[in-house]
Amino acid sequence: MPVRQFVSELITQAKRAAPQQLDRLVAQVSSAPFADDLLEVDEPLWGGFWQGDVIAPGYSLPAVELALLRAIRLDGTWPEGTSVAQFLAGLHQAISSPHAGVWVLAAAGEPCVIFASLRGQTLGIGGQPSAVGGQPLATVVWYCAATERLHAGYRTPLETFNFSESVEQRSLDFLVTPPFEGASHQINQASWLEQAAEPAKIGGGQPSTVGGPGLAARLDAEILRLRFTSSK
């Protein structure tokens, strides 16, 4: 069965995949490439530098580079100097972790799979994952079954990870025992996400061949909106 049809059925029927089916899905996604569509860079990043260029209004980057730039400059959850290859390796490691939670959800009208793991990230004090305010950060990865590519990768406090319309396929294994003693980051994801999720921003990015926003741009906008909604 095509992966798009399989994930769509899990969503519409609100059911869990059999263990063997889920294993096959995870194996496929754990090596999936990131979308390479060009997306317009968020306004809070204007005026900064990336790969030797000044980021100005209307500046566009491949989706994977924009995801990394957001993670470094806006969320502050990946260190400066992280390469695209290192970023992707961390996302794939999070996906393939047997302790990762897995959910399915329709976004921008397409079936998506969300992975969240407390592993596969830069470690803090005592070998623990990074933390904010004493709480561990989950590495979250979005995969679209229609494009068969990754469309988002970020870290977020567990308290902000709440997608009410999703169908859980595997629960997140909480292996970190409180009190948590990871290195603390000072991040304010809600601030830039609110601006990015404004209705006027939805549908931005490079147009499709039929004149409207392409699927990658619509997925990006919807993921940002869902991130902001769950962060409030």
Short mmCIF file of C-alpha atoms in Angstrom, two decimals:
data_model
loop_
_atom_site.label_atom_id
_atom_site.label_comp_id
_atom_site.label_asym_id
_atom_site.label_seq_id
_atom_site.Cartn_x
_atom_site.Cartn_y
_atom_site.Cartn_z
CA MET A 1 0.00 0.00 0.00
CA PRO A 2 1.38 3.46 -0.87
CA VAL A 3 2.54 5.36 2.19
CA ARG A 4 0.15 8.25 1.48
CA GLN A 5 -2.86 5.92 1.45
CA PHE A 6 -1.63 4.06 4.54
CA VAL A 7 -1.16 7.21 6.65
CA SER A 8 -4.44 8.68 5.37
CA GLU A 9 -6.31 5.58 6.57
CA LEU A 10 -4.72 5.82 10.01
CA ILE A 11 -5.95 9.42 10.24
CA THR A 12 -9.45 9.00 8.85
CA GLN A 13 -10.10 5.79 10.79
CA ALA A 14 -8.35 7.09 13.93
CA LYS A 15 -6.56 3.78 14.39
CA ARG A 16 -3.10 2.55 15.31
CA ALA A 17 -0.87 0.77 12.85
CA ALA A 18 0.20 -2.77 13.60
CA PRO A 19 3.72 -2.94 15.11
CA GLN A 20 5.22 -4.34 11.91
CA GLN A 21 3.53 -1.64 9.82
CA LEU A 22 4.81 1.09 12.13
CA ASP A 23 8.32 -0.36 11.98
CA ARG A 24 8.25 -0.21 8.17
CA LEU A 25 7.00 3.38 8.25
CA VAL A 26 9.71 4.44 10.69
CA ALA A 27 12.38 2.71 8.58
CA GLN A 28 11.22 4.59 5.48
CA VAL A 29 11.04 8.00 7.18
CA SER A 30 14.35 7.58 9.02
CA SER A 31 16.21 8.10 5.75
CA ALA A 32 13.77 10.48 4.05
CA PRO A 33 15.26 13.66 2.57
CA PHE A 34 14.15 17.10 3.68
CA ALA A 35 12.05 19.16 1.25
CA ASP A 36 14.25 21.31 -0.97
CA ASP A 37 11.57 23.82 -2.02
CA LEU A 38 12.43 27.50 -1.62
CA LEU A 39 10.62 29.23 1.27
CA GLU A 40 10.61 32.91 2.20
CA VAL A 41 12.67 33.70 5.30
CA ASP A 42 10.80 34.96 8.38
CA GLU A 43 10.88 38.69 9.13
CA PRO A 44 12.67 38.30 12.52
CA LEU A 45 15.66 36.94 10.57
CA TRP A 46 15.95 39.95 8.25
CA GLY A 47 19.20 41.84 8.57
CA GLY A 48 21.19 38.81 9.66
CA PHE A 49 23.75 36.86 7.67
CA TRP A 50 23.50 33.34 6.26
CA GLN A 51 26.16 31.63 4.17
CA GLY A 52 27.79 35.04 3.58
CA ASP A 53 24.59 36.72 2.37
CA VAL A 54 22.54 39.43 4.06
CA ILE A 55 18.97 38.29 4.67
CA ALA A 56 16.60 40.92 3.26
CA PRO A 57 12.82 41.06 2.70
CA GLY A 58 11.82 38.50 0.10
CA TYR A 59 14.96 36.40 0.70
CA SER A 60 14.30 32.68 0.16
CA LEU A 61 16.15 29.57 1.26
CA PRO A 62 15.73 25.82 0.69
CA ALA A 63 13.30 24.52 3.32
CA VAL A 64 15.98 22.55 5.17
CA GLU A 65 18.23 25.61 5.50
CA LEU A 66 15.33 27.72 6.75
CA ALA A 67 14.46 25.06 9.34
CA LEU A 68 18.05 25.03 10.56
CA LEU A 69 18.27 28.83 10.60
CA ARG A 70 15.09 29.04 12.69
CA ALA A 71 16.44 26.40 15.09
CA ILE A 72 19.71 28.31 15.55
CA ARG A 73 18.64 31.97 15.49
CA LEU A 74 14.99 32.00 16.59
CA ASP A 75 14.59 28.99 18.90
CA GLY A 76 18.21 28.86 20.03
CA THR A 77 18.04 25.09 20.38
CA TRP A 78 20.79 24.14 17.93
CA PRO A 79 24.27 25.62 18.24
CA GLU A 80 25.71 28.12 15.79
CA GLY A 81 27.91 26.37 13.28
CA THR A 82 25.63 23.35 12.90
CA SER A 83 25.76 22.14 9.30
CA VAL A 84 22.78 21.00 7.27
CA ALA A 85 24.22 17.47 7.29
CA GLN A 86 24.52 17.50 11.11
CA PHE A 87 20.99 18.89 11.43
CA LEU A 88 19.55 16.16 9.20
CA ALA A 89 21.50 13.47 11.04
CA GLY A 90 19.98 14.64 14.31
CA LEU A 91 16.47 14.57 12.85
CA HIS A 92 16.95 11.09 11.41
CA GLN A 93 18.34 9.88 14.73
CA ALA A 94 15.28 11.23 16.54
CA ILE A 95 12.95 9.51 14.05
CA SER A 96 14.67 6.14 14.33
CA SER A 97 14.80 6.12 18.13
CA PRO A 98 12.67 3.26 19.50
CA HIS A 99 11.69 5.64 22.32
CA ALA A 100 10.23 8.29 19.99
CA GLY A 101 6.54 9.07 20.06
CA VAL A 102 4.73 8.84 16.72
CA TRP A 103 1.50 10.58 15.70
CA VAL A 104 -0.41 11.08 12.44
CA LEU A 105 -2.21 14.28 11.55
CA ALA A 106 -3.65 15.98 8.46
CA ALA A 107 -1.92 19.30 7.72
CA ALA A 108 -2.62 21.52 4.71
CA GLY A 109 -4.96 18.74 3.58
CA GLU A 110 -2.20 16.13 3.43
CA PRO A 111 -1.38 13.13 5.67
CA CYS A 112 1.61 13.80 7.91
CA VAL A 113 3.55 11.84 10.50
CA ILE A 114 5.01 13.58 13.56
CA PHE A 115 7.91 12.15 15.54
CA ALA A 116 9.04 13.42 18.96
CA SER A 117 12.06 12.14 20.81
CA LEU A 118 14.02 13.05 23.92
CA ARG A 119 17.06 11.50 22.27
CA GLY A 120 19.05 12.44 19.19
CA GLN A 121 20.05 15.96 20.25
CA THR A 122 23.00 17.85 21.66
CA LEU A 123 23.52 16.67 25.22
CA GLY A 124 23.70 18.93 28.21
CA ILE A 125 25.05 18.47 31.71
CA GLY A 126 25.47 14.84 32.75
CA GLY A 127 24.78 13.55 29.23
CA GLN A 128 21.13 14.58 29.37
CA PRO A 129 19.24 16.22 26.47
CA SER A 130 19.06 20.01 26.33
CA ALA A 131 16.49 21.68 28.55
CA VAL A 132 14.65 24.93 29.06
CA GLY A 133 13.41 25.99 32.46
CA GLY A 134 14.27 22.60 33.91
CA GLN A 135 12.17 20.76 31.32
CA PRO A 136 13.64 18.55 28.58
CA LEU A 137 13.31 19.60 24.96
CA ALA A 138 11.77 17.13 22.55
CA THR A 139 13.17 16.92 19.03
CA VAL A 140 10.11 17.09 16.76
CA VAL A 141 10.13 16.07 13.10
CA TRP A 142 7.31 16.36 10.55
CA TYR A 143 7.07 14.05 7.54
CA CYS A 144 4.51 14.46 4.75
CA ALA A 145 3.33 11.20 3.20
CA ALA A 146 2.29 13.05 0.03
CA THR A 147 5.78 14.38 -0.73
CA GLU A 148 7.66 11.61 1.11
CA ARG A 149 9.93 14.27 2.57
CA LEU A 150 10.57 15.95 5.90
CA HIS A 151 9.05 19.42 6.24
CA ALA A 152 9.96 20.57 9.75
CA GLY A 153 12.48 19.84 12.47
CA TYR A 154 12.74 21.70 15.75
CA ARG A 155 13.06 21.33 19.52
CA THR A 156 10.38 22.40 21.92
CA PRO A 157 9.57 22.04 25.64
CA LEU A 158 7.33 19.05 26.26
CA GLU A 159 4.61 21.27 27.68
CA THR A 160 4.15 22.89 24.26
CA PHE A 161 3.90 19.59 22.40
CA ASN A 162 0.15 19.11 22.13
CA PHE A 163 -1.60 18.45 18.82
CA SER A 164 -5.16 17.63 19.80
CA GLU A 165 -6.27 16.44 16.35
CA SER A 166 -3.49 13.88 15.99
CA VAL A 167 -3.84 10.10 16.26
CA GLU A 168 -1.18 8.54 18.46
CA GLN A 169 0.69 5.58 16.98
CA ARG A 170 3.30 5.19 19.71
CA SER A 171 3.60 7.10 22.96
CA LEU A 172 6.70 9.10 23.78
CA ASP A 173 8.94 7.19 26.17
CA PHE A 174 9.83 9.54 29.03
CA LEU A 175 13.27 8.25 29.96
CA VAL A 176 14.44 11.40 31.72
CA THR A 177 13.75 11.27 35.44
CA PRO A 178 13.05 14.58 37.23
CA PRO A 179 14.53 16.68 38.61
CA PHE A 180 16.04 17.40 35.19
CA GLU A 181 19.53 18.87 35.16
CA GLY A 182 20.19 19.63 31.50
CA ALA A 183 21.73 22.85 30.22
CA SER A 184 19.11 25.59 30.17
CA HIS A 185 18.32 27.65 27.07
CA GLN A 186 16.48 30.95 27.21
CA ILE A 187 14.02 30.72 24.32
CA ASN A 188 10.73 32.40 23.55
CA GLN A 189 9.26 30.40 20.72
CA ALA A 190 5.78 31.92 21.08
CA SER A 191 7.09 35.39 20.21
CA TRP A 192 8.35 34.69 16.69
CA LEU A 193 5.78 31.97 16.04
CA GLU A 194 2.96 34.43 16.66
CA GLN A 195 4.32 36.71 13.97
CA ALA A 196 4.96 33.82 11.58
CA ALA A 197 1.47 32.42 12.14
CA GLU A 198 -0.37 35.66 11.33
CA PRO A 199 -3.12 35.04 8.74
CA ALA A 200 -1.33 37.36 6.29
CA LYS A 201 1.72 35.12 6.43
CA ILE A 202 -0.14 31.94 5.61
CA GLY A 203 0.33 30.96 2.01
CA GLY A 204 3.64 32.74 1.59
CA GLY A 205 6.68 31.30 -0.08
CA GLN A 206 7.30 30.38 -3.67
CA PRO A 207 4.20 29.93 -5.85
CA SER A 208 3.32 26.67 -7.50
CA THR A 209 3.11 26.30 -11.25
CA VAL A 210 -0.63 27.05 -11.14
CA GLY A 211 -0.12 30.41 -9.47
CA GLY A 212 -0.92 29.56 -5.84
CA PRO A 213 1.38 28.74 -2.94
CA GLY A 214 3.09 25.40 -3.31
CA LEU A 215 2.46 22.48 -0.97
CA ALA A 216 5.76 22.99 0.87
CA ALA A 217 4.85 26.61 1.63
CA ARG A 218 1.35 25.64 2.78
CA LEU A 219 2.70 22.85 4.98
CA ASP A 220 5.29 25.18 6.47
CA ALA A 221 2.62 27.79 7.27
CA GLU A 222 0.29 25.21 8.81
CA ILE A 223 3.05 23.67 10.94
CA LEU A 224 4.02 27.11 12.23
CA ARG A 225 0.38 27.81 13.06
CA LEU A 226 0.02 24.52 14.92
CA ARG A 227 3.28 25.16 16.78
CA PHE A 228 2.06 28.57 17.87
CA THR A 229 -1.36 27.24 18.92
CA SER A 230 0.22 24.54 21.09
CA SER A 231 2.77 26.95 22.60
CA LYS A 232 0.16 29.32 24.06
#
